[in-house]
Short mmCIF file of C-alpha atoms in Angstrom, two decimals:
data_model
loop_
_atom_site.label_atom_id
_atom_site.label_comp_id
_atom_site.label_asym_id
_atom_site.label_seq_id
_atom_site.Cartn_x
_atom_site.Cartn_y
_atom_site.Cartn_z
CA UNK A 290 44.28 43.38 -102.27
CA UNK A 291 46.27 42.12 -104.90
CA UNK A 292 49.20 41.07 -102.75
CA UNK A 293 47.22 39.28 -100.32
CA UNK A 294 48.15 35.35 -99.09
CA UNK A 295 45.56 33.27 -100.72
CA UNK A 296 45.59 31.18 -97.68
CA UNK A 297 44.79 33.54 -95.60
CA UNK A 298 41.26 33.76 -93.89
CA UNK A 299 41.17 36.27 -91.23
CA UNK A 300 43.20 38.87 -89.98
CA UNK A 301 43.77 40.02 -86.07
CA UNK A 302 45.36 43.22 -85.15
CA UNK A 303 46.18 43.74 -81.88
CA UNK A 304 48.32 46.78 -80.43
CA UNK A 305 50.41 47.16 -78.05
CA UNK A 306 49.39 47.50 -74.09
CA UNK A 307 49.81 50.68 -72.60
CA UNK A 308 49.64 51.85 -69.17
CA UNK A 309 45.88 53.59 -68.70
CA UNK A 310 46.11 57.06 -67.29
CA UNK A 311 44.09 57.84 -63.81
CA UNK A 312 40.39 57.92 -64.47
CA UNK A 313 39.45 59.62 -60.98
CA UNK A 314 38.27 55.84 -59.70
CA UNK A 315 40.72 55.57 -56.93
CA UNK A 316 38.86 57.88 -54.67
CA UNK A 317 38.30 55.76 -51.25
CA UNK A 318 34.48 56.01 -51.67
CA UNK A 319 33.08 55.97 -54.93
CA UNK A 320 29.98 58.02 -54.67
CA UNK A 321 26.31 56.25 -53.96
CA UNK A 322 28.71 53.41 -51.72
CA UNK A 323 27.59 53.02 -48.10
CA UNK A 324 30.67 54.38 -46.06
CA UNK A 325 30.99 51.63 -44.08
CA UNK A 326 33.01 49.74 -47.14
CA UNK A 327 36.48 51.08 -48.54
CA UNK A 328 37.94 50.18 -51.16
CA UNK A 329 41.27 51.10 -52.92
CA UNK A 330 43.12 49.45 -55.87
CA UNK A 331 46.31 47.62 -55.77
CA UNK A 332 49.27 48.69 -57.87
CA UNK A 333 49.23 50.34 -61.01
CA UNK A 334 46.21 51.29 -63.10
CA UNK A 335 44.99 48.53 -65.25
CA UNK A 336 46.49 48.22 -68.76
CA UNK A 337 44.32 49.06 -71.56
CA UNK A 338 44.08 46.56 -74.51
CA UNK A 339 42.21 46.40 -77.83
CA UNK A 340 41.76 43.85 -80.79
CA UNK A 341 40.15 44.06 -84.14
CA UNK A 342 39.16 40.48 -85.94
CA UNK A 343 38.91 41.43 -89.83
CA UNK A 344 37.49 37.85 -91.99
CA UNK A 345 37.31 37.93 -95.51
CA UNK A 346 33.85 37.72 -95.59
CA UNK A 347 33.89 41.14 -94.17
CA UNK A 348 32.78 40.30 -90.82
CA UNK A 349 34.53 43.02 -88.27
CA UNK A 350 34.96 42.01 -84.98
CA UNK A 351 36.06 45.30 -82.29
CA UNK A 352 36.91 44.26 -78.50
CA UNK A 353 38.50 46.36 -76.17
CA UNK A 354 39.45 45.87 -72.74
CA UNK A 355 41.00 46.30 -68.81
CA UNK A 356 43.88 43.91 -67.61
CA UNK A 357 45.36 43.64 -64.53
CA UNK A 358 42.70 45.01 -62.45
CA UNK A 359 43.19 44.64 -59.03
CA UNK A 360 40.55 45.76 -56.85
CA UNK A 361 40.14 44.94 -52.76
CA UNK A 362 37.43 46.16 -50.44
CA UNK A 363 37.41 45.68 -46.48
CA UNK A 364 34.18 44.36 -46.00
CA UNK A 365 30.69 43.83 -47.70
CA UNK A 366 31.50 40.41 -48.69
CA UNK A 367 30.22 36.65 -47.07
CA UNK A 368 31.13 32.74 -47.05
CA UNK A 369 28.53 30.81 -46.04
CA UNK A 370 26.85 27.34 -47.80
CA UNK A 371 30.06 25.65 -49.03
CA UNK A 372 29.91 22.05 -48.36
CA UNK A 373 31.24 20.65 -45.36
CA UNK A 374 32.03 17.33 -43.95
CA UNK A 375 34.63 15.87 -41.09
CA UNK A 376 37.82 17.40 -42.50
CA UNK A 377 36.20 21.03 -43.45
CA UNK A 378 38.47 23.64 -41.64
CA UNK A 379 37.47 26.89 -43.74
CA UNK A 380 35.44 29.06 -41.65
CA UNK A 381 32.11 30.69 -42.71
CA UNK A 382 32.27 34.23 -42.84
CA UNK A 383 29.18 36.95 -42.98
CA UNK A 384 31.18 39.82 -43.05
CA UNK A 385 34.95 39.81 -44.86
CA UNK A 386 37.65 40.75 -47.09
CA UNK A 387 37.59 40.49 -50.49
CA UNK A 388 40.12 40.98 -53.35
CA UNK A 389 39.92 40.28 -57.19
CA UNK A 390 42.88 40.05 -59.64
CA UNK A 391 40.88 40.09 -63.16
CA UNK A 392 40.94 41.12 -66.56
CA UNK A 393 37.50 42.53 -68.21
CA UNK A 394 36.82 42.40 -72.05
CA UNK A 395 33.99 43.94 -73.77
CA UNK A 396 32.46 42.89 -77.28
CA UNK A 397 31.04 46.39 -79.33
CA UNK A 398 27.95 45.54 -81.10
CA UNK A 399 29.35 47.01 -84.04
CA UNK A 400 32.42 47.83 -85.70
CA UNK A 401 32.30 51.24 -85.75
CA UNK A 402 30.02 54.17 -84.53
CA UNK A 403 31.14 53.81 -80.84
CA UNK A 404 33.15 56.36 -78.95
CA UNK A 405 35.82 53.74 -77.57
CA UNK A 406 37.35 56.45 -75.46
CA UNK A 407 34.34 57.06 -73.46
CA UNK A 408 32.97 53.38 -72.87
CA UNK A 409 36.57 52.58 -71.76
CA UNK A 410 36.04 54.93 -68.69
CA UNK A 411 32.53 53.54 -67.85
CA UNK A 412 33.36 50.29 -67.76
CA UNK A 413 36.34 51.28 -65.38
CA UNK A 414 34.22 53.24 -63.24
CA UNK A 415 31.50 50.61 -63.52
CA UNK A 416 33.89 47.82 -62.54
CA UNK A 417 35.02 49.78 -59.47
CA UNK A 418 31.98 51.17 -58.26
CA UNK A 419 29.84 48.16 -58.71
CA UNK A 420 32.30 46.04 -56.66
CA UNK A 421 32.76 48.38 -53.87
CA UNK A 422 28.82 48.49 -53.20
CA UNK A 423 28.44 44.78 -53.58
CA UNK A 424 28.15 41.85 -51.28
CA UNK A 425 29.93 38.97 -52.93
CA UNK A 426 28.90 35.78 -51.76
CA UNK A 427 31.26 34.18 -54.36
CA UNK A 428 33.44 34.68 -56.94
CA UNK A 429 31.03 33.80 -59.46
CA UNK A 430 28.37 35.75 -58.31
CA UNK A 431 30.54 38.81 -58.38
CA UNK A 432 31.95 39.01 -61.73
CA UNK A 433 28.44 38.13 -63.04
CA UNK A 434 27.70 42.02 -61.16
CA UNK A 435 30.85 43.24 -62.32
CA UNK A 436 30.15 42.39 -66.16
CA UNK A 437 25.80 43.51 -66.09
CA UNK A 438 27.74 47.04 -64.73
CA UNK A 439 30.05 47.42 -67.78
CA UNK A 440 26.53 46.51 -69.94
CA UNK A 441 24.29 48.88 -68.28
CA UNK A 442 27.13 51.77 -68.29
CA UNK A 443 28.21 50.92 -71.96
CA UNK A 444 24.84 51.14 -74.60
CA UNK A 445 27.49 50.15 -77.41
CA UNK A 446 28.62 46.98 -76.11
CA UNK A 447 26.88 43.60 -76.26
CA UNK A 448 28.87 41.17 -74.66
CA UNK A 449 31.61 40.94 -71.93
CA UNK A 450 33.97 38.37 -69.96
CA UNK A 451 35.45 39.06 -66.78
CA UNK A 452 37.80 36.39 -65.57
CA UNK A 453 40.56 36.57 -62.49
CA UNK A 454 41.74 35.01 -59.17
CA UNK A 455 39.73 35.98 -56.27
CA UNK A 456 42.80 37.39 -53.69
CA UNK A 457 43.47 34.53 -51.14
CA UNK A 458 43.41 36.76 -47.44
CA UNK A 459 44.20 34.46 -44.59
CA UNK A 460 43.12 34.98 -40.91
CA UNK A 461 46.15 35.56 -38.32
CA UNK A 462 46.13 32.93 -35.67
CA UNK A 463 46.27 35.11 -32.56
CA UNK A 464 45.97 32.69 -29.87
CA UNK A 465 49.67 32.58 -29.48
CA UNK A 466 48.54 36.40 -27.73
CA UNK A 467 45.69 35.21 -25.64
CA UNK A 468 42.86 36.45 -28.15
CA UNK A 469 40.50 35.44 -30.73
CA UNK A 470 40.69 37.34 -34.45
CA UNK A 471 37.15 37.65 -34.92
CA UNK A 472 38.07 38.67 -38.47
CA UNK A 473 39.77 41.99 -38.02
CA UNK A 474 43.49 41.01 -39.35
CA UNK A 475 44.27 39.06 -42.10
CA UNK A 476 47.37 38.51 -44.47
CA UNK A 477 48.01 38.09 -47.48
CA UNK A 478 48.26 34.45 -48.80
CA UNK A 479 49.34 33.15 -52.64
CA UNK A 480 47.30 29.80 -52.41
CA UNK A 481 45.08 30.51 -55.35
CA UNK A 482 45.02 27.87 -57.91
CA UNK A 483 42.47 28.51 -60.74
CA UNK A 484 40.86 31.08 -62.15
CA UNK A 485 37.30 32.06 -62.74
CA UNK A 486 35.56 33.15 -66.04
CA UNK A 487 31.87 34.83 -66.36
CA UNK A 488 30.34 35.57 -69.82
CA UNK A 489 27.76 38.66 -69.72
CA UNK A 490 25.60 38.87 -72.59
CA UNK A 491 22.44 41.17 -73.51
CA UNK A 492 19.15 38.96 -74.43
CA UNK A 493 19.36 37.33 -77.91
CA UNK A 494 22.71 38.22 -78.20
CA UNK A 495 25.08 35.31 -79.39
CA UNK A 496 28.04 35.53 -77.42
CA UNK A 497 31.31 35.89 -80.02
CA UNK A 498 33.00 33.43 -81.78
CA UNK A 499 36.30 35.39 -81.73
CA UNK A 500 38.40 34.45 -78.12
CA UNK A 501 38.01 37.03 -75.61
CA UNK A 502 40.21 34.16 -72.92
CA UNK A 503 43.16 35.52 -71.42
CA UNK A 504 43.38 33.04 -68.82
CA UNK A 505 43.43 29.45 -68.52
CA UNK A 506 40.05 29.00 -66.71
CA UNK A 507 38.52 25.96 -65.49
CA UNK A 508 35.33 27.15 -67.59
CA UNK A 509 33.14 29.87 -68.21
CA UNK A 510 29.57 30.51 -66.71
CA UNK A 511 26.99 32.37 -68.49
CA UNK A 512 25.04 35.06 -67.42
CA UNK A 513 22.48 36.85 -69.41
CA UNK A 514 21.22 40.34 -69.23
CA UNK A 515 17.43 41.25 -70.30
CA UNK A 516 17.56 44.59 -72.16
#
């Protein structure tokens, strides 16, 4: 374009967030989930976001996205194998709570061809449903599931980072009542310091150049899916 800044190199458009309308993913038991775990999600729907990289070498980067996704189920999830030495007070745990705070961005394989509309609602679904039928035994290990769900449920994207806060619940002392909380009652605690990033990506795929962060993380861990 004539009018364009010479010393320009690369342009990103983002729009604005919006509010995602319900997807029918708040259901208390997503289908194929044992009953046994519930799960429900906290607060509003997750926002929806998108970005579009354009370089002058006419390399088109699409990414779309979830933020805000706050998801909590009431059991399926353990604590064991942590290190522990004389001042260790953390209990291990077979059988708990666990809640996520994250944001999930995908990375299309191509510019355009994809039907955006419908791989939004997969991954949403896939997020959901592959947490809610999933024994975390960390926070790594679950957002590694989370993202190889949005890959198998979305052909058209190669690529994805979920990063987050696992949900700090803390055990209720109930000795002060004469009984032992064998991990039945819990509240909620705002002790979480950092933040956890997982890169998904399908074999020989190099994962993208263009930031998909959102979060200051103390670093990402690769995971790598074999299509």
């Amino acid at each position: 374009m004539d009018t364009a800044e010479p010393s320009i190199t690369s342009s990103d458009l983002t729009p604005l967030e919006a509010a995602a309308p319900p997807s029918g993913v708040h259901s208390d038991v997503p289908s194929g989930v044992p009953s046994g775990v519930r799960h429900f999600t906290a607060g509003r729907p997750p926002r929806d976001v998108a970005r579009v990289a354009l370089s002058r070498d006419g390399t088109t980067t699409v990414l779309g996205g979830l933020r805000d996704v706050e998801l909590f189920v009431t059991g399926g999830a353990t604590f064991t194998g942590f290190a522990r030495d004389a001042f260790t007070t953390t209990r291990t745990f077979t059988d708990r709570v666990f809640g996520a705070r994250l944001d999930v961005t995908w990375w299309y394989a191509r510019a355009s061809g994809a039907d955006h509309g419908t791989c939004r609602n997969r991954a949403h679904r896939a997020v959901v449903e592959a947490l809610a039928g999933h024994t975390s035994r960390s926070s790594q290990h679950t957002f590694c599931r989370l993202g190889t769900a949005v890959l198998d449920a979305c052909p058209d994207v190669t690529a994805v980072r979920v990063e987050g806060a696992h949900l700090t619940r803390a055990l209720v002392d109930l000795t002060p009542f004469g009984t032992e909380n064998d991990g039945r009652v819990y509240t909620a605690a705002d002790t979480q310091r950092s933040t956890v990033s997982v890169d998904v990506h399908r074999t020989g795929t190099r994962l993208p150049d263009h930031p998909m962060s959102t979060q200051q993380s103390e670093g990402g861990s690769p995971c790598r899916r074999d299509t």
